[in-house]
């Protein structure tokens, strides 16, 4: 499959590398073609990896991944243009982290709204599925890295077929066995707010290699 | 031990009943002595249960539990007065839930502050320990109710001795085996924000009898 990854940070690099390892073709998008990090990433990953603008990556991908910093998500998608987005699934793994007030980060949208909802409202032509934003990027692509994979990943979004497709990807490509569908995209308020606890757990546990398991 | 429980709702009733069953004397406080729910609760629980004003309950207790609705916490403690609070541990199980905008509830303080911190700032004479606010009240007092008790409870607060005392209570009285100390009271931002996910999980699972286990 041809996949567009928006964002050149650690999350985009890790997901893009994994997708290439699975045999997919990945184009990493950034504000300008020739972005130093994107070029280095593509070179290190090999033939299946390429880079370009956000618009290039969005046009290239049959499936899109939002791996921008939270602030960068909407501008990146705006620069892609509606024709490259229409009808496509966007896997939104970003978080609305605000580092401007110093550590620990807070959220620039929360409580009564979420970044997932903002993206879905701004781009009605996209089918946004919020997921993976509750773990670090190494765990995102390899659930077995923590506790043998015995922990929970959430999905939410307004399009049932898109959620089913992303759930299959989580299970088949990244090893997630416990995938919990929370419902529509407003549930991103819950999974994004979890970051405020995740940050505290990271501080207490001194590692980002953890997750939560929902038990009944 | 003599224990003051602030609040007459389901949380206060459940915790107060459990504390009496463990052999403690519990006085339930509300805005006015003779509160109908508090009187009925005390009658149903028996000799070890009594009721009165918030000030009565605070003066009575060697240990205090904040089981008010979030909005009621600071007024309740103000009406108790500093002499009844000085040096005492307050177990704060409340959440800053705002139902005024219709379902689902949002939080009236979040992200860059928390109700736990507001209480600690307003009452420096109290030793606030935030805990139990991440599960429903039946699970609070009986961890084994869910998954044989194999799940996590968080504590946070500024006073190490107070946290140690509350951790012993969680373990010995309520059966919590996995108690995770997050650090100071600012960590209440994390555990209170979790409510925004808890509400969504409650909606998806159709039961409040669940919790999360932190796995590494």
Tab-separated table of C-alpha atoms in Angstrom:
chain	number	residue	atom	x	y	z
A	1	UNK	CA	0.000	0.000	0.000
A	2	UNK	CA	1.091	3.607	-0.593
A	3	UNK	CA	1.080	5.519	2.676
A	4	UNK	CA	1.621	9.202	3.449
A	5	UNK	CA	3.149	10.085	6.806
A	6	UNK	CA	2.833	13.715	7.846
A	7	UNK	CA	5.618	14.829	10.166
A	8	UNK	CA	9.348	14.198	10.409
A	9	UNK	CA	9.750	13.772	14.168
A	10	UNK	CA	10.480	10.619	16.097
A	11	UNK	CA	6.874	9.419	15.801
A	12	UNK	CA	6.743	9.820	12.029
A	13	UNK	CA	10.166	8.254	11.599
A	14	UNK	CA	9.318	5.235	13.748
A	15	UNK	CA	5.944	4.611	12.133
A	16	UNK	CA	7.288	5.221	8.636
A	17	UNK	CA	10.172	2.809	9.154
A	18	UNK	CA	7.855	0.117	10.471
A	19	UNK	CA	5.424	0.552	7.576
A	20	UNK	CA	8.296	0.182	5.089
A	21	UNK	CA	9.540	-2.912	6.928
A	22	UNK	CA	6.066	-4.352	6.449
A	23	UNK	CA	6.491	-3.869	2.682
A	24	UNK	CA	4.579	-0.633	2.158
A	25	UNK	CA	5.747	2.431	0.269
A	26	UNK	CA	5.918	5.472	2.519
A	27	UNK	CA	6.288	9.133	1.624
A	28	UNK	CA	7.126	11.391	4.531
A	29	UNK	CA	5.764	14.926	4.283
A	30	UNK	CA	7.054	18.153	5.782
A	31	UNK	CA	6.677	21.877	5.174
A	32	UNK	CA	9.353	21.886	2.470
A	33	UNK	CA	10.677	19.118	0.246
A	34	UNK	CA	14.254	18.246	1.051
A	35	UNK	CA	13.731	18.560	4.821
A	36	UNK	CA	16.991	17.404	6.368
A	37	UNK	CA	15.404	14.925	8.795
A	38	UNK	CA	13.104	13.493	6.124
A	39	UNK	CA	15.959	13.042	3.645
A	40	UNK	CA	18.112	11.306	6.267
A	41	UNK	CA	15.171	9.111	7.278
A	42	UNK	CA	14.415	8.074	3.679
A	43	UNK	CA	18.075	7.316	3.016
A	44	UNK	CA	18.352	5.145	6.140
A	45	UNK	CA	15.137	3.233	5.449
A	46	UNK	CA	15.786	2.431	1.773
A	47	UNK	CA	13.935	2.058	-1.503
A	48	UNK	CA	10.410	2.056	-0.164
A	49	UNK	CA	10.863	5.411	1.570
A	50	UNK	CA	10.601	8.838	-0.032
A	51	UNK	CA	9.992	12.394	1.119
A	52	UNK	CA	8.364	15.581	-0.064
A	53	UNK	CA	5.960	18.316	0.990
A	54	UNK	CA	2.856	17.649	3.054
A	55	UNK	CA	0.962	17.955	-0.242
A	56	UNK	CA	3.249	15.383	-1.891
A	57	UNK	CA	2.789	12.905	0.949
A	58	UNK	CA	-0.978	13.397	1.086
A	59	UNK	CA	-1.344	12.960	-2.687
A	60	UNK	CA	0.864	9.858	-2.602
A	61	UNK	CA	-0.864	8.032	0.228
A	62	UNK	CA	-3.949	5.864	-0.061
A	63	UNK	CA	-3.797	5.978	3.730
A	64	UNK	CA	-2.513	8.952	5.751
A	65	UNK	CA	-0.930	9.196	9.190
A	66	UNK	CA	-0.856	12.402	11.187
A	67	UNK	CA	2.428	12.297	13.071
A	68	UNK	CA	2.916	16.050	13.309
A	69	UNK	CA	3.311	17.846	16.578
A	70	UNK	CA	-0.213	18.688	17.659
A	71	UNK	CA	0.144	22.336	16.603
A	72	UNK	CA	1.266	21.284	13.139
A	73	UNK	CA	-1.642	19.018	12.249
A	74	UNK	CA	-4.177	21.441	10.785
A	75	UNK	CA	-1.668	23.583	8.853
A	76	UNK	CA	-0.142	20.406	7.366
A	77	UNK	CA	-3.534	19.169	6.191
A	78	UNK	CA	-4.483	22.607	4.881
A	79	UNK	CA	-1.364	22.695	2.760
A	80	UNK	CA	-2.223	19.235	1.375
A	81	UNK	CA	-5.478	20.493	-0.148
A	82	UNK	CA	-8.886	18.804	-0.246
A	83	UNK	CA	-8.342	16.793	-3.439
A	84	UNK	CA	-5.541	14.794	-1.812
A	85	UNK	CA	-7.596	14.150	1.323
A	86	UNK	CA	-11.036	13.312	-0.015
A	87	UNK	CA	-12.355	10.005	1.238
A	88	UNK	CA	-9.030	8.950	2.762
A	89	UNK	CA	-8.527	7.520	6.220
A	90	UNK	CA	-6.321	9.675	8.465
A	91	UNK	CA	-4.807	7.795	11.380
A	92	UNK	CA	-4.353	10.587	13.918
A	93	UNK	CA	-1.717	9.651	16.495
A	94	UNK	CA	-0.939	13.245	17.520
A	95	UNK	CA	-1.516	14.965	20.844
A	96	UNK	CA	-2.287	18.626	21.523
A	97	UNK	CA	0.806	19.115	23.655
A	98	UNK	CA	1.682	22.647	24.701
A	99	UNK	CA	5.289	22.996	25.834
A	100	UNK	CA	5.173	26.808	25.906
A	101	UNK	CA	4.588	27.026	29.655
A	102	UNK	CA	7.561	24.797	30.523
A	103	UNK	CA	7.461	21.273	31.911
A	104	UNK	CA	5.278	19.386	32.358
A	105	UNK	CA	3.457	20.067	29.076
A	106	UNK	CA	-0.240	20.900	29.142
A	107	UNK	CA	-2.821	20.492	26.362
A	108	UNK	CA	-3.738	23.349	24.028
A	109	UNK	CA	-7.214	21.896	23.547
A	110	UNK	CA	-8.920	19.669	26.103
A	111	UNK	CA	-11.919	18.931	28.285
A	112	UNK	CA	-14.770	20.148	26.045
A	113	UNK	CA	-13.018	19.642	22.698
A	114	UNK	CA	-10.039	17.754	21.280
A	115	UNK	CA	-7.517	17.884	18.485
A	116	UNK	CA	-9.114	14.837	16.876
A	117	UNK	CA	-12.418	16.684	16.702
A	118	UNK	CA	-10.773	19.873	15.437
A	119	UNK	CA	-9.178	17.933	12.581
A	120	UNK	CA	-12.403	16.123	11.699
A	121	UNK	CA	-14.383	19.408	11.762
A	122	UNK	CA	-11.811	21.216	9.621
A	123	UNK	CA	-11.561	18.403	7.038
A	124	UNK	CA	-14.948	16.801	6.555
A	125	UNK	CA	-13.552	14.985	3.497
A	126	UNK	CA	-11.206	12.961	5.755
A	127	UNK	CA	-12.210	9.898	7.773
A	128	UNK	CA	-10.302	10.540	10.988
A	129	UNK	CA	-9.475	7.653	13.309
A	130	UNK	CA	-7.820	8.658	16.573
A	131	UNK	CA	-5.565	5.970	17.984
A	132	UNK	CA	-2.050	5.171	19.268
A	133	UNK	CA	-1.715	8.600	20.936
A	134	UNK	CA	-1.755	6.980	24.391
A	135	UNK	CA	1.642	5.239	24.095
A	136	UNK	CA	5.136	6.180	22.966
A	137	UNK	CA	6.102	5.552	19.363
A	138	UNK	CA	8.134	2.414	20.031
A	139	UNK	CA	5.123	0.815	21.683
A	140	UNK	CA	2.778	2.095	18.944
A	141	UNK	CA	4.384	-0.122	16.321
A	142	UNK	CA	5.166	-3.098	18.578
A	143	UNK	CA	2.651	-3.807	21.319
A	144	UNK	CA	4.633	-6.869	22.406
A	145	UNK	CA	7.377	-4.529	23.629
A	146	UNK	CA	5.366	-4.068	26.850
A	147	UNK	CA	4.032	-6.920	29.016
A	148	UNK	CA	3.838	-9.326	26.098
A	149	UNK	CA	1.194	-7.154	24.450
A	150	UNK	CA	-1.356	-7.634	27.221
A	151	UNK	CA	-2.624	-4.050	27.285
A	152	UNK	CA	-5.217	-1.888	25.623
A	153	UNK	CA	-5.322	0.407	22.604
A	154	UNK	CA	-8.244	2.740	21.964
A	155	UNK	CA	-9.770	3.731	18.645
A	156	UNK	CA	-12.442	6.339	18.001
A	157	UNK	CA	-13.888	8.062	14.985
A	158	UNK	CA	-17.100	8.778	13.124
A	159	UNK	CA	-16.608	6.285	10.260
A	160	UNK	CA	-17.152	2.633	11.170
A	161	UNK	CA	-15.417	1.254	8.084
A	162	UNK	CA	-12.374	3.443	8.722
A	163	UNK	CA	-12.201	2.237	12.322
A	164	UNK	CA	-12.469	-1.369	11.169
A	165	UNK	CA	-9.613	-0.867	8.713
A	166	UNK	CA	-7.406	0.803	11.324
A	167	UNK	CA	-8.235	-1.885	13.866
A	168	UNK	CA	-7.057	-4.534	11.417
A	169	UNK	CA	-3.837	-2.568	10.932
A	170	UNK	CA	-3.300	-2.322	14.678
A	171	UNK	CA	-3.836	-6.047	15.091
A	172	UNK	CA	-2.108	-7.374	12.015
A	173	UNK	CA	0.776	-4.945	11.564
A	174	UNK	CA	1.591	-3.762	15.098
A	175	UNK	CA	0.491	-6.698	17.264
A	176	UNK	CA	-2.318	-5.034	19.236
A	177	UNK	CA	-4.630	-7.727	20.557
A	178	UNK	CA	-6.877	-5.645	22.835
A	179	UNK	CA	-8.335	-2.857	20.696
A	180	UNK	CA	-11.250	-1.012	22.284
A	181	UNK	CA	-13.619	1.038	20.113
A	182	UNK	CA	-14.803	3.944	22.267
A	183	UNK	CA	-17.231	5.378	19.708
A	184	UNK	CA	-17.245	8.638	17.752
A	185	UNK	CA	-14.451	11.172	17.444
A	186	UNK	CA	-15.587	13.100	20.564
A	187	UNK	CA	-13.969	10.262	22.519
A	188	UNK	CA	-10.642	11.819	21.575
A	189	UNK	CA	-11.323	14.142	24.535
A	190	UNK	CA	-10.793	11.110	26.712
A	191	UNK	CA	-7.745	9.606	25.060
A	192	UNK	CA	-6.013	12.970	24.637
A	193	UNK	CA	-6.723	13.927	28.277
A	194	UNK	CA	-5.072	10.652	29.263
A	195	UNK	CA	-1.796	12.265	28.202
A	196	UNK	CA	-1.937	14.359	31.362
A	197	UNK	CA	-1.774	11.112	33.334
A	198	UNK	CA	0.675	9.491	30.897
A	199	UNK	CA	3.180	12.284	31.523
A	200	UNK	CA	2.912	11.726	35.272
A	201	UNK	CA	3.288	7.957	34.895
A	202	UNK	CA	6.351	8.482	32.728
A	203	UNK	CA	7.811	10.609	35.528
A	204	UNK	CA	7.033	8.039	38.210
A	205	UNK	CA	8.087	4.949	36.239
A	206	UNK	CA	11.210	6.541	34.676
A	207	UNK	CA	10.432	4.856	31.360
A	208	UNK	CA	8.099	5.415	28.445
A	209	UNK	CA	7.769	1.688	27.844
A	210	UNK	CA	4.488	1.162	29.648
A	211	UNK	CA	0.786	1.183	28.922
A	212	UNK	CA	-2.519	0.554	30.633
A	213	UNK	CA	-4.733	-2.467	30.387
A	214	UNK	CA	-8.444	-1.972	30.888
A	215	UNK	CA	-9.686	-4.741	33.186
A	216	UNK	CA	-13.229	-5.755	34.152
B	1	UNK	CA	-10.344	5.260	64.620
B	2	UNK	CA	-12.686	8.266	64.466
B	3	UNK	CA	-13.254	9.291	60.881
B	4	UNK	CA	-15.060	12.265	59.362
B	5	UNK	CA	-16.685	11.789	55.972
B	6	UNK	CA	-17.656	14.969	54.151
B	7	UNK	CA	-20.559	14.457	51.789
B	8	UNK	CA	-23.791	12.470	51.822
B	9	UNK	CA	-23.867	11.145	48.265
B	10	UNK	CA	-23.292	7.601	47.085
B	11	UNK	CA	-19.516	7.900	47.476
B	12	UNK	CA	-19.695	9.119	51.075
B	13	UNK	CA	-22.324	6.530	51.972
B	14	UNK	CA	-20.339	3.649	50.475
B	15	UNK	CA	-17.039	4.668	52.043
B	16	UNK	CA	-18.661	5.482	55.397
B	17	UNK	CA	-20.437	2.135	55.509
B	18	UNK	CA	-17.239	0.258	54.703
B	19	UNK	CA	-15.264	2.161	57.348
B	20	UNK	CA	-17.904	1.307	59.969
B	21	UNK	CA	-17.862	-2.344	58.893
B	22	UNK	CA	-14.110	-2.285	59.525
B	23	UNK	CA	-14.845	-1.182	63.089
B	24	UNK	CA	-14.271	2.551	62.850
B	25	UNK	CA	-16.561	5.314	64.082
B	26	UNK	CA	-17.736	7.518	61.248
B	27	UNK	CA	-19.459	10.884	61.348
B	28	UNK	CA	-20.951	11.999	58.054
B	29	UNK	CA	-21.000	15.755	57.505
B	30	UNK	CA	-23.316	17.874	55.413
B	31	UNK	CA	-24.365	21.518	55.188
B	32	UNK	CA	-26.957	21.137	57.928
B	33	UNK	CA	-27.243	18.613	60.734
B	34	UNK	CA	-30.227	16.334	60.276
B	35	UNK	CA	-29.706	16.016	56.531
B	36	UNK	CA	-32.252	13.444	55.411
B	37	UNK	CA	-29.767	11.264	53.506
B	38	UNK	CA	-27.213	11.367	56.325
B	39	UNK	CA	-29.802	10.444	58.953
B	40	UNK	CA	-31.057	7.527	56.871
B	41	UNK	CA	-27.485	6.389	56.217
B	42	UNK	CA	-26.539	6.507	59.922
B	43	UNK	CA	-29.693	4.613	60.880
B	44	UNK	CA	-29.030	1.877	58.309
B	45	UNK	CA	-25.373	1.466	59.265
B	46	UNK	CA	-25.834	1.300	63.022
B	47	UNK	CA	-24.113	2.339	66.219
B	48	UNK	CA	-20.776	3.343	64.774
B	49	UNK	CA	-22.358	5.845	62.392
B	50	UNK	CA	-23.428	9.375	63.210
B	51	UNK	CA	-24.119	12.582	61.303
B	52	UNK	CA	-23.824	16.322	61.713
B	53	UNK	CA	-22.556	19.449	59.992
B	54	UNK	CA	-19.344	19.551	58.005
B	55	UNK	CA	-17.820	21.227	61.080
B	56	UNK	CA	-19.068	18.403	63.335
B	57	UNK	CA	-17.619	15.733	61.069
B	58	UNK	CA	-14.291	17.542	60.679
B	59	UNK	CA	-13.942	18.081	64.430
B	60	UNK	CA	-14.861	14.438	65.091
B	61	UNK	CA	-12.454	12.811	62.657
B	62	UNK	CA	-8.814	12.036	63.267
B	63	UNK	CA	-8.833	11.260	59.562
B	64	UNK	CA	-11.033	13.052	57.006
B	65	UNK	CA	-12.460	11.955	53.644
B	66	UNK	CA	-13.599	14.411	51.033
B	67	UNK	CA	-16.559	12.718	49.352
B	68	UNK	CA	-18.366	15.880	48.330
B	69	UNK	CA	-19.257	16.661	44.768
B	70	UNK	CA	-16.240	18.489	43.421
B	71	UNK	CA	-17.958	21.875	43.661
B	72	UNK	CA	-18.750	21.288	47.318
B	73	UNK	CA	-15.254	20.478	48.549
B	74	UNK	CA	-13.861	23.913	49.347
B	75	UNK	CA	-17.058	25.331	50.885
B	76	UNK	CA	-17.374	22.220	53.076
B	77	UNK	CA	-13.824	22.588	54.343
B	78	UNK	CA	-14.249	26.337	54.857
B	79	UNK	CA	-17.282	25.717	57.042
B	80	UNK	CA	-15.267	23.200	59.087
B	81	UNK	CA	-12.791	25.843	60.165
B	82	UNK	CA	-8.993	25.602	60.494
B	83	UNK	CA	-8.891	24.257	64.062
B	84	UNK	CA	-10.685	21.078	63.013
B	85	UNK	CA	-8.422	20.584	60.001
B	86	UNK	CA	-4.961	21.378	61.350
B	87	UNK	CA	-2.464	18.578	60.779
B	88	UNK	CA	-5.098	16.092	59.643
B	89	UNK	CA	-4.889	13.873	56.592
B	90	UNK	CA	-7.637	14.528	54.051
B	91	UNK	CA	-8.238	11.652	51.658
B	92	UNK	CA	-9.572	13.453	48.600
B	93	UNK	CA	-11.571	11.106	46.394
B	94	UNK	CA	-13.575	13.850	44.668
B	95	UNK	CA	-13.529	14.901	41.030
B	96	UNK	CA	-14.130	18.360	39.550
B	97	UNK	CA	-17.095	17.203	37.478
B	98	UNK	CA	-19.164	19.858	35.752
B	99	UNK	CA	-22.601	18.620	34.711
B	100	UNK	CA	-23.888	22.084	33.837
B	101	UNK	CA	-23.259	21.708	30.103
B	102	UNK	CA	-25.165	18.418	29.850
B	103	UNK	CA	-23.709	14.955	29.247
B	104	UNK	CA	-20.971	13.977	29.116
B	105	UNK	CA	-19.671	15.955	32.106
B	106	UNK	CA	-16.542	18.056	31.705
B	107	UNK	CA	-14.106	19.214	34.403
B	108	UNK	CA	-14.409	22.640	36.048
B	109	UNK	CA	-10.660	22.713	36.679
B	110	UNK	CA	-8.148	20.765	34.589
B	111	UNK	CA	-5.007	20.719	32.484
B	112	UNK	CA	-2.882	23.335	34.295
B	113	UNK	CA	-4.469	22.959	37.746
B	114	UNK	CA	-6.602	20.467	39.655
B	115	UNK	CA	-9.123	20.264	42.461
B	116	UNK	CA	-6.587	18.432	44.623
B	117	UNK	CA	-4.198	21.352	44.266
B	118	UNK	CA	-6.951	23.906	44.882
B	119	UNK	CA	-7.847	22.181	48.144
B	120	UNK	CA	-4.216	21.912	49.262
B	121	UNK	CA	-3.583	25.593	48.427
B	122	UNK	CA	-6.731	26.739	50.217
B	123	UNK	CA	-6.048	24.664	53.356
B	124	UNK	CA	-2.324	24.552	54.029
B	125	UNK	CA	-3.082	23.047	57.457
B	126	UNK	CA	-4.424	19.886	55.774
B	127	UNK	CA	-2.279	17.047	54.432
B	128	UNK	CA	-4.147	16.226	51.236
B	129	UNK	CA	-3.760	12.808	49.611
B	130	UNK	CA	-5.526	12.421	46.289
B	131	UNK	CA	-6.588	8.856	45.573
B	132	UNK	CA	-9.509	6.583	44.626
B	133	UNK	CA	-10.999	9.201	42.278
B	134	UNK	CA	-10.235	7.001	39.257
B	135	UNK	CA	-12.761	4.252	40.068
B	136	UNK	CA	-16.399	4.067	41.096
B	137	UNK	CA	-17.214	3.921	44.793
B	138	UNK	CA	-17.944	0.191	44.911
B	139	UNK	CA	-14.483	-0.514	43.509
B	140	UNK	CA	-12.887	2.095	45.808
B	141	UNK	CA	-13.673	0.053	48.914
B	142	UNK	CA	-13.224	-3.412	47.375
B	143	UNK	CA	-10.504	-3.709	44.750
B	144	UNK	CA	-11.178	-7.448	44.421
B	145	UNK	CA	-14.536	-6.591	42.835
B	146	UNK	CA	-12.701	-6.120	39.522
B	147	UNK	CA	-10.334	-8.679	37.943
B	148	UNK	CA	-9.391	-10.179	41.307
B	149	UNK	CA	-7.800	-6.894	42.357
B	150	UNK	CA	-5.141	-6.979	39.632
B	151	UNK	CA	-5.262	-3.296	38.755
B	152	UNK	CA	-3.721	-0.018	39.808
B	153	UNK	CA	-4.582	2.751	42.266
B	154	UNK	CA	-2.745	6.066	42.264
B	155	UNK	CA	-1.823	8.245	45.238
B	156	UNK	CA	-0.323	11.704	45.197
B	157	UNK	CA	0.255	14.453	47.713
B	158	UNK	CA	2.911	16.664	49.254
B	159	UNK	CA	3.241	14.854	52.599
B	160	UNK	CA	5.129	11.536	52.469
B	161	UNK	CA	3.890	10.313	55.848
B	162	UNK	CA	0.290	11.042	54.887
B	163	UNK	CA	0.715	9.128	51.635
B	164	UNK	CA	2.244	6.196	53.515
B	165	UNK	CA	-0.711	6.126	55.926
B	166	UNK	CA	-3.250	6.273	53.121
B	167	UNK	CA	-1.401	3.597	51.157
B	168	UNK	CA	-1.621	1.302	54.174
B	169	UNK	CA	-5.356	1.999	54.362
B	170	UNK	CA	-5.788	1.227	50.674
B	171	UNK	CA	-3.915	-2.032	51.032
B	172	UNK	CA	-5.172	-3.194	54.396
B	173	UNK	CA	-8.756	-1.974	54.425
B	174	UNK	CA	-9.798	-1.939	50.769
B	175	UNK	CA	-7.607	-4.668	49.235
B	176	UNK	CA	-5.541	-2.561	46.835
B	177	UNK	CA	-2.344	-4.442	46.023
B	178	UNK	CA	-0.916	-2.226	43.274
B	179	UNK	CA	-0.670	1.313	44.691
B	180	UNK	CA	1.443	3.703	42.629
B	181	UNK	CA	2.796	6.897	44.209
B	182	UNK	CA	2.926	9.503	41.451
B	183	UNK	CA	4.550	12.245	43.529
B	184	UNK	CA	3.292	15.610	44.749
B	185	UNK	CA	-0.250	16.950	44.619
B	186	UNK	CA	0.231	18.440	41.132
B	187	UNK	CA	-0.150	14.863	39.892
B	188	UNK	CA	-3.862	15.255	40.618
B	189	UNK	CA	-3.961	16.978	37.201
B	190	UNK	CA	-3.225	13.559	35.741
B	191	UNK	CA	-5.594	11.441	37.794
B	192	UNK	CA	-8.457	13.940	37.571
B	193	UNK	CA	-7.987	14.290	33.792
B	194	UNK	CA	-8.297	10.513	33.586
B	195	UNK	CA	-11.973	11.004	34.413
B	196	UNK	CA	-12.474	12.284	30.883
B	197	UNK	CA	-11.360	8.861	29.654
B	198	UNK	CA	-13.151	7.016	32.481
B	199	UNK	CA	-16.469	8.483	31.370
B	200	UNK	CA	-15.866	7.281	27.837
B	201	UNK	CA	-14.855	3.812	29.013
B	202	UNK	CA	-17.986	3.646	31.134
B	203	UNK	CA	-19.987	4.437	28.012
B	204	UNK	CA	-18.220	1.809	25.908
B	205	UNK	CA	-18.153	-0.955	28.535
B	206	UNK	CA	-21.692	-0.322	29.846
B	207	UNK	CA	-20.506	-0.866	33.420
B	208	UNK	CA	-18.646	1.119	36.052
B	209	UNK	CA	-16.998	-2.003	37.416
B	210	UNK	CA	-13.691	-1.656	35.612
B	211	UNK	CA	-10.298	-0.134	36.172
B	212	UNK	CA	-6.922	0.152	34.509
B	213	UNK	CA	-3.758	-1.722	35.300
B	214	UNK	CA	-0.455	-0.029	34.563
B	215	UNK	CA	1.799	-2.579	32.852
B	216	UNK	CA	5.468	-2.393	31.980
